[in-house]
């Protein structure tokens, strides 16, 4: 079975086999070594001097909530940039944390609203942080973060970025986007196992700043000093960490995020060309997918998502439904994990069979 949903991914044998590693107590020094190795490898995925990784046992959503909760002050104001469900989720997190937020919203099929961002930055100087989603998997749009980073520099605001479904597969410019932190997870572009996520944060922030967290477990300032000492604040999963370490080594051996991005682009382009030839149109008005990782397509006329899903699953493929307002209209195909060009050829043949039936 090939998973073409946006995480979890189909594991390579190399990563899957590490799950059989020995049982290990998270309080033993051997786990501290493993944790330190992973944190070092994470900071090496991109050119990110001055940043450190904090691990959390939890999904990518846990990492985003830890980032937002810990780094936006309890008295602070945040500006959330939203053009999909995951931007809206960040606004929900801030409301749950009883923090003040402002929303620069745009349609789910549009790019981020930079004019609204600048308007809010001008009228609300009390805003301390801007928060955005890099890859909005609601639609498959890869948001253009560079101009948003320029606005953050111009108005001296810190940028927090949800890179849950882009870290390890798309370009992230730590040097020029004015990033204070990014949140991500093991089980998407890194090709690890669900259950461990992380936040890359400026070390200076964690060493000199104060926490805004309304949570004990999701407080980066509580995790960081423990992990610096080779320990952990709470229970971590050793087997999942074995898999993440191996996945990071596999990424490095394959040529890093740049090589993975090229591979994704080839596969996404193959899907895009094949489906458009069959008359299946993308959701967004695009000639090529903006994201190398995931593309959304309109359901073929006269068909339903359950019909398409079940047919493809019988042929060995799992796709993903639309979200929110698009739940009845689209399907999504991601190309992360152990997926090859020959797999995509089989997928396109399965689509042809579905249309013929």
Coordinates of C-alpha atoms in Angstrom, one line a residue:
X1 CA 0.0 0.0 0.0
X2 CA 1.4 3.4 -1.0
X3 CA 0.2 6.3 1.2
X4 CA -0.4 9.4 -1.0
X5 CA -2.0 11.3 1.9
X6 CA 0.0 14.3 3.4
X7 CA 1.5 12.2 6.2
X8 CA 2.0 9.6 7.6
X9 CA 4.1 8.4 4.7
X10 CA 5.1 5.0 3.3
X11 CA 8.3 4.2 5.1
X12 CA 11.5 2.9 3.5
X13 CA 12.8 -0.5 4.8
X14 CA 15.8 1.3 6.2
X15 CA 13.6 3.5 8.5
X16 CA 11.1 0.8 9.3
X17 CA 13.7 -1.7 10.5
X18 CA 15.0 0.7 13.1
X19 CA 11.7 0.4 14.9
X20 CA 13.0 -3.0 16.1
X21 CA 15.7 -1.3 18.1
X22 CA 16.2 -2.2 21.8
X23 CA 13.8 -0.9 24.4
X24 CA 15.3 2.1 26.1
X25 CA 14.3 4.1 29.1
X26 CA 14.2 7.9 28.3
X27 CA 16.1 8.6 31.6
X28 CA 19.1 6.6 30.6
X29 CA 22.2 8.3 29.1
X30 CA 21.9 6.3 25.9
X31 CA 18.6 8.1 25.2
X32 CA 20.3 11.4 25.9
X33 CA 22.9 10.6 23.2
X34 CA 20.1 9.7 20.7
X35 CA 18.2 12.9 21.5
X36 CA 21.3 15.0 21.0
X37 CA 22.1 13.3 17.7
X38 CA 18.6 14.0 16.4
X39 CA 18.7 17.7 17.5
X40 CA 22.0 18.2 15.8
X41 CA 20.8 16.5 12.6
X42 CA 17.7 18.7 12.5
X43 CA 19.7 21.9 12.7
X44 CA 21.8 20.6 9.8
X45 CA 18.9 20.1 7.4
X46 CA 19.1 23.8 6.5
X47 CA 21.6 26.5 6.9
X48 CA 20.4 27.7 10.3
X49 CA 23.2 29.0 12.5
X50 CA 22.0 30.3 15.9
X51 CA 19.0 27.9 16.0
X52 CA 18.4 24.9 18.2
X53 CA 15.9 22.1 18.0
X54 CA 13.5 21.2 20.8
X55 CA 11.8 17.7 20.6
X56 CA 8.2 17.0 21.7
X57 CA 6.5 13.7 21.7
X58 CA 3.3 14.6 19.8
X59 CA 2.1 15.4 16.3
X60 CA 3.0 18.4 14.2
X61 CA 0.0 20.2 15.7
X62 CA 1.6 19.8 19.1
X63 CA 4.8 21.5 17.8
X64 CA 2.8 24.4 16.4
X65 CA 0.9 24.8 19.6
X66 CA 4.1 24.7 21.6
X67 CA 5.7 27.3 19.4
X68 CA 2.8 29.7 19.5
X69 CA 2.1 29.1 23.1
X70 CA 5.7 29.5 24.3
X71 CA 6.9 32.3 22.1
X72 CA 3.9 34.7 21.9
X73 CA 3.8 36.5 25.3
X74 CA 0.7 36.1 27.5
X75 CA 0.2 39.9 27.2
X76 CA 1.2 40.1 23.6
X77 CA -0.7 40.5 20.3
X78 CA -0.1 38.2 17.3
X79 CA -1.0 38.5 13.7
X80 CA -2.1 35.3 12.0
X81 CA -1.9 35.0 8.2
X82 CA -4.5 32.5 7.0
X83 CA -5.5 31.2 3.6
X84 CA -6.5 27.7 4.7
X85 CA -7.6 25.4 7.5
X86 CA -4.2 25.3 9.2
X87 CA -3.9 29.1 9.4
X88 CA -7.4 29.1 11.0
X89 CA -6.2 26.5 13.4
X90 CA -3.4 28.7 14.7
X91 CA -6.0 31.5 15.3
X92 CA -8.0 28.9 17.3
X93 CA -4.9 28.0 19.3
X94 CA -4.4 31.6 20.3
X95 CA -8.0 32.0 21.3
X96 CA -7.7 28.8 23.5
X97 CA -4.6 30.3 25.1
X98 CA -6.6 33.6 25.7
X99 CA -4.1 35.6 23.7
X100 CA -5.0 38.5 21.5
X101 CA -4.8 37.8 17.8
X102 CA -5.5 39.7 14.6
X103 CA -6.4 37.8 11.4
X104 CA -5.1 38.7 7.9
X105 CA -7.4 36.3 6.0
X106 CA -7.8 35.5 2.4
X107 CA -9.8 33.0 0.4
X108 CA -8.5 29.4 0.6
X109 CA -7.8 29.5 -3.2
X110 CA -5.8 32.7 -3.0
X111 CA -2.3 33.6 -1.9
X112 CA -1.6 35.3 1.5
X113 CA -3.0 38.8 1.8
X114 CA 0.1 41.0 2.2
X115 CA -1.9 44.2 1.9
X116 CA -4.0 43.2 4.9
X117 CA -0.8 42.1 6.8
X118 CA 0.7 45.6 6.3
X119 CA -2.5 47.4 7.2
X120 CA -2.7 45.5 10.5
X121 CA 1.0 46.0 11.3
X122 CA 0.5 49.8 10.8
X123 CA -2.7 50.0 12.8
X124 CA -1.6 47.7 15.7
X125 CA 2.0 48.4 16.7
X126 CA 1.4 46.3 19.8
X127 CA 1.7 43.1 17.6
X128 CA 4.9 41.2 18.6
X129 CA 4.6 38.2 16.3
X130 CA 3.4 37.3 12.8
X131 CA 2.4 33.7 12.4
X132 CA 1.9 31.9 9.0
X133 CA 1.7 28.5 7.3
X134 CA 4.4 27.8 4.8
X135 CA 2.7 24.9 2.9
X136 CA -1.0 25.0 3.2
X137 CA -2.1 21.4 2.6
X138 CA -5.7 22.4 2.6
X139 CA -5.2 23.3 -1.1
X140 CA -1.6 22.4 -1.8
X141 CA -0.4 26.0 -2.0
X142 CA 3.2 26.8 -1.1
X143 CA 2.9 30.3 0.3
X144 CA 5.5 32.9 -0.7
X145 CA 7.1 33.7 2.6
X146 CA 9.9 36.0 1.4
X147 CA 7.8 39.2 1.0
X148 CA 6.1 38.4 4.4
X149 CA 9.5 38.2 6.0
X150 CA 10.4 41.6 4.5
X151 CA 7.3 43.1 6.1
X152 CA 8.3 41.6 9.4
X153 CA 11.8 43.1 9.1
X154 CA 10.3 46.5 8.1
X155 CA 8.0 46.6 11.1
X156 CA 10.4 44.8 13.4
X157 CA 8.1 41.8 14.1
X158 CA 9.2 38.2 14.7
X159 CA 7.9 35.6 12.3
X160 CA 6.8 32.1 13.5
X161 CA 6.3 29.6 10.7
X162 CA 4.3 26.4 10.5
X163 CA 6.5 24.2 8.3
X164 CA 4.9 21.0 9.4
X165 CA 4.4 19.8 5.8
X166 CA 7.4 21.5 4.1
X167 CA 10.4 21.0 6.4
X168 CA 12.9 18.8 4.6
X169 CA 11.1 19.1 1.2
X170 CA 10.9 22.8 0.4
X171 CA 13.3 25.8 0.7
X172 CA 13.2 27.5 4.1
X173 CA 15.4 30.7 4.3
X174 CA 16.4 31.0 7.9
X175 CA 18.8 33.8 7.0
X176 CA 16.4 36.2 5.3
X177 CA 12.8 35.5 6.4
X178 CA 13.2 37.0 9.9
X179 CA 12.3 33.7 11.5
X180 CA 12.2 33.3 15.2
X181 CA 11.0 29.7 15.0
X182 CA 9.6 27.0 12.8
X183 CA 7.5 24.0 13.8
X184 CA 7.6 20.7 12.0
X185 CA 7.2 16.9 12.4
X186 CA 8.9 13.6 11.7
X187 CA 6.3 11.9 9.6
X188 CA 6.0 14.1 6.5
X189 CA 9.0 15.3 4.3
X190 CA 11.5 13.7 6.7
X191 CA 9.9 10.3 6.2
X192 CA 9.9 9.3 9.8
X193 CA 7.2 7.9 12.0
X194 CA 4.2 9.8 13.6
X195 CA 4.6 10.7 17.2
X196 CA 7.6 13.1 17.5
X197 CA 7.7 16.7 16.4
X198 CA 10.0 19.6 17.0
X199 CA 10.5 23.3 17.0
X200 CA 13.6 25.0 15.7
X201 CA 14.1 28.2 17.7
X202 CA 16.7 30.9 18.0
X203 CA 18.9 29.9 20.9
X204 CA 19.0 33.5 22.1
X205 CA 15.2 33.4 22.5
X206 CA 15.2 30.3 24.7
X207 CA 18.2 31.5 26.8
X208 CA 17.2 35.1 27.4
X209 CA 13.4 35.2 26.8
X210 CA 10.5 34.2 29.1
X211 CA 7.8 31.7 28.3
X212 CA 4.3 32.7 27.4
X213 CA 3.0 29.1 27.7
X214 CA -0.3 28.4 29.4
X215 CA 0.7 24.7 29.3
X216 CA 3.2 22.6 31.2
X217 CA 3.7 19.9 28.6
X218 CA 3.9 22.3 25.6
X219 CA 6.3 24.8 27.1
X220 CA 9.5 25.0 25.0
X221 CA 11.2 26.8 27.9
X222 CA 10.7 23.7 30.1
X223 CA 11.9 21.2 27.5
X224 CA 15.0 23.1 26.3
X225 CA 17.2 23.1 29.4
X226 CA 16.5 19.5 30.0
X227 CA 17.4 18.5 26.4
X228 CA 20.6 20.7 26.6
X229 CA 21.6 18.5 29.6
X230 CA 21.0 15.3 27.6
X231 CA 17.8 14.6 29.5
X232 CA 14.1 15.1 28.8
X233 CA 11.3 16.9 30.7
X234 CA 8.8 14.2 29.9
X235 CA 8.6 10.7 28.4
X236 CA 9.9 10.4 24.9
X237 CA 9.3 7.4 22.6
X238 CA 12.7 5.7 21.9
X239 CA 11.5 3.6 18.9
X240 CA 10.1 6.6 17.1
X241 CA 13.3 8.5 17.8
X242 CA 15.3 5.7 16.4
X243 CA 13.3 6.0 13.2
X244 CA 13.7 9.8 13.1
X245 CA 17.4 9.6 13.4
X246 CA 17.6 7.1 10.6
X247 CA 15.3 9.1 8.4
X248 CA 17.5 12.2 8.9
X249 CA 20.6 10.2 8.0
X250 CA 18.8 8.8 5.0
X251 CA 17.8 12.3 3.9
X252 CA 21.5 13.4 4.3
X253 CA 22.8 10.4 2.3
X254 CA 20.3 11.1 -0.5
X255 CA 21.5 14.7 -1.0
X256 CA 19.5 16.7 1.5
X257 CA 16.3 18.6 1.2
X258 CA 17.4 19.9 -2.3
X259 CA 17.5 16.3 -3.7
X260 CA 14.2 15.4 -2.0
X261 CA 12.6 18.5 -3.5
X262 CA 13.7 17.6 -7.0
X263 CA 12.3 14.1 -6.5
X264 CA 9.0 15.4 -5.3
X265 CA 8.8 17.8 -8.2
X266 CA 9.3 15.0 -10.7
X267 CA 6.6 12.9 -9.1
X268 CA 4.1 15.8 -8.7
X269 CA 4.7 16.8 -12.3
X270 CA 4.1 13.3 -13.4
X271 CA 0.8 13.1 -11.5
X272 CA -0.2 16.6 -12.8
X273 CA 0.5 15.8 -16.4
X274 CA -1.2 12.4 -16.2
X275 CA -4.4 13.6 -14.5
X276 CA -4.8 16.7 -16.7
X277 CA -4.6 14.5 -19.8
X278 CA -7.4 12.5 -18.3
X279 CA -9.5 15.6 -17.9
X280 CA -9.0 15.9 -14.1
X281 CA -8.3 19.5 -13.2
X282 CA -6.4 21.0 -10.3
X283 CA -8.2 23.0 -7.7
X284 CA -5.9 26.0 -8.0
X285 CA -5.5 27.9 -11.3
X286 CA -2.0 26.6 -12.0
X287 CA 0.1 25.5 -14.9
X288 CA 2.4 23.6 -12.6
X289 CA 1.9 22.8 -8.8
X290 CA 3.4 25.5 -6.6
X291 CA 4.2 22.9 -4.0
X292 CA 6.4 19.9 -4.9
X293 CA 4.7 17.9 -2.2
X294 CA 0.9 17.9 -2.6
X295 CA -1.6 19.0 -5.2
X296 CA -5.4 19.2 -4.9
X297 CA -7.6 18.1 -7.8
X298 CA -11.3 18.4 -8.5
X299 CA -13.3 15.2 -8.4
X300 CA -14.2 13.8 -11.8
X301 CA -17.8 14.7 -12.9
X302 CA -20.3 12.2 -11.7
X303 CA -18.1 10.6 -9.1
X304 CA -17.8 10.9 -5.3
X305 CA -14.7 10.9 -3.1
X306 CA -15.6 7.6 -1.4
X307 CA -16.0 5.9 -4.8
X308 CA -12.6 7.2 -6.0
X309 CA -10.9 6.5 -2.7
X310 CA -12.1 2.9 -2.5
X311 CA -11.2 2.1 -6.1
X312 CA -7.7 3.5 -5.6
X313 CA -7.3 1.7 -2.3
X314 CA -8.2 -1.6 -4.0
X315 CA -5.3 -0.9 -6.4
X316 CA -2.8 -0.2 -3.6
X317 CA -3.1 3.6 -3.1
X318 CA -4.4 5.8 -0.3
X319 CA -5.4 9.4 -1.3
X320 CA -6.8 12.2 0.9
X321 CA -10.2 13.9 1.0
X322 CA -10.8 17.6 0.7
X323 CA -11.1 19.7 3.9
X324 CA -13.8 22.1 5.1
X325 CA -15.5 23.9 2.3
X326 CA -13.9 21.5 -0.3
X327 CA -14.7 18.2 1.5
X328 CA -17.2 17.2 -1.2
X329 CA -15.4 18.6 -4.2
X330 CA -11.7 17.6 -4.3
X331 CA -9.1 15.0 -3.5
X332 CA -5.5 15.5 -2.6
X333 CA -2.4 13.6 -3.7
X334 CA 1.0 13.9 -1.9
X335 CA 4.2 12.3 -3.0
X336 CA 6.2 12.0 0.2
X337 CA 7.7 8.8 1.5
X338 CA 8.9 5.7 -0.4
X339 CA 7.1 6.5 -3.7
X340 CA 8.7 6.0 -7.2
X341 CA 7.9 7.0 -10.7
X342 CA 6.7 3.5 -11.5
X343 CA 4.3 3.8 -8.6
X344 CA 2.9 6.9 -10.2
X345 CA 2.5 5.1 -13.5
X346 CA 0.4 2.4 -11.7
X347 CA -1.6 5.2 -10.0
X348 CA -2.4 6.8 -13.3
X349 CA -3.5 3.5 -14.8
X350 CA -5.8 3.0 -11.8
X351 CA -7.3 6.4 -12.5
X352 CA -7.9 5.4 -16.1
X353 CA -9.6 2.2 -15.0
X354 CA -11.8 4.2 -12.6
X355 CA -12.9 6.6 -15.4
X356 CA -13.6 3.8 -17.8
X357 CA -15.7 2.0 -15.1

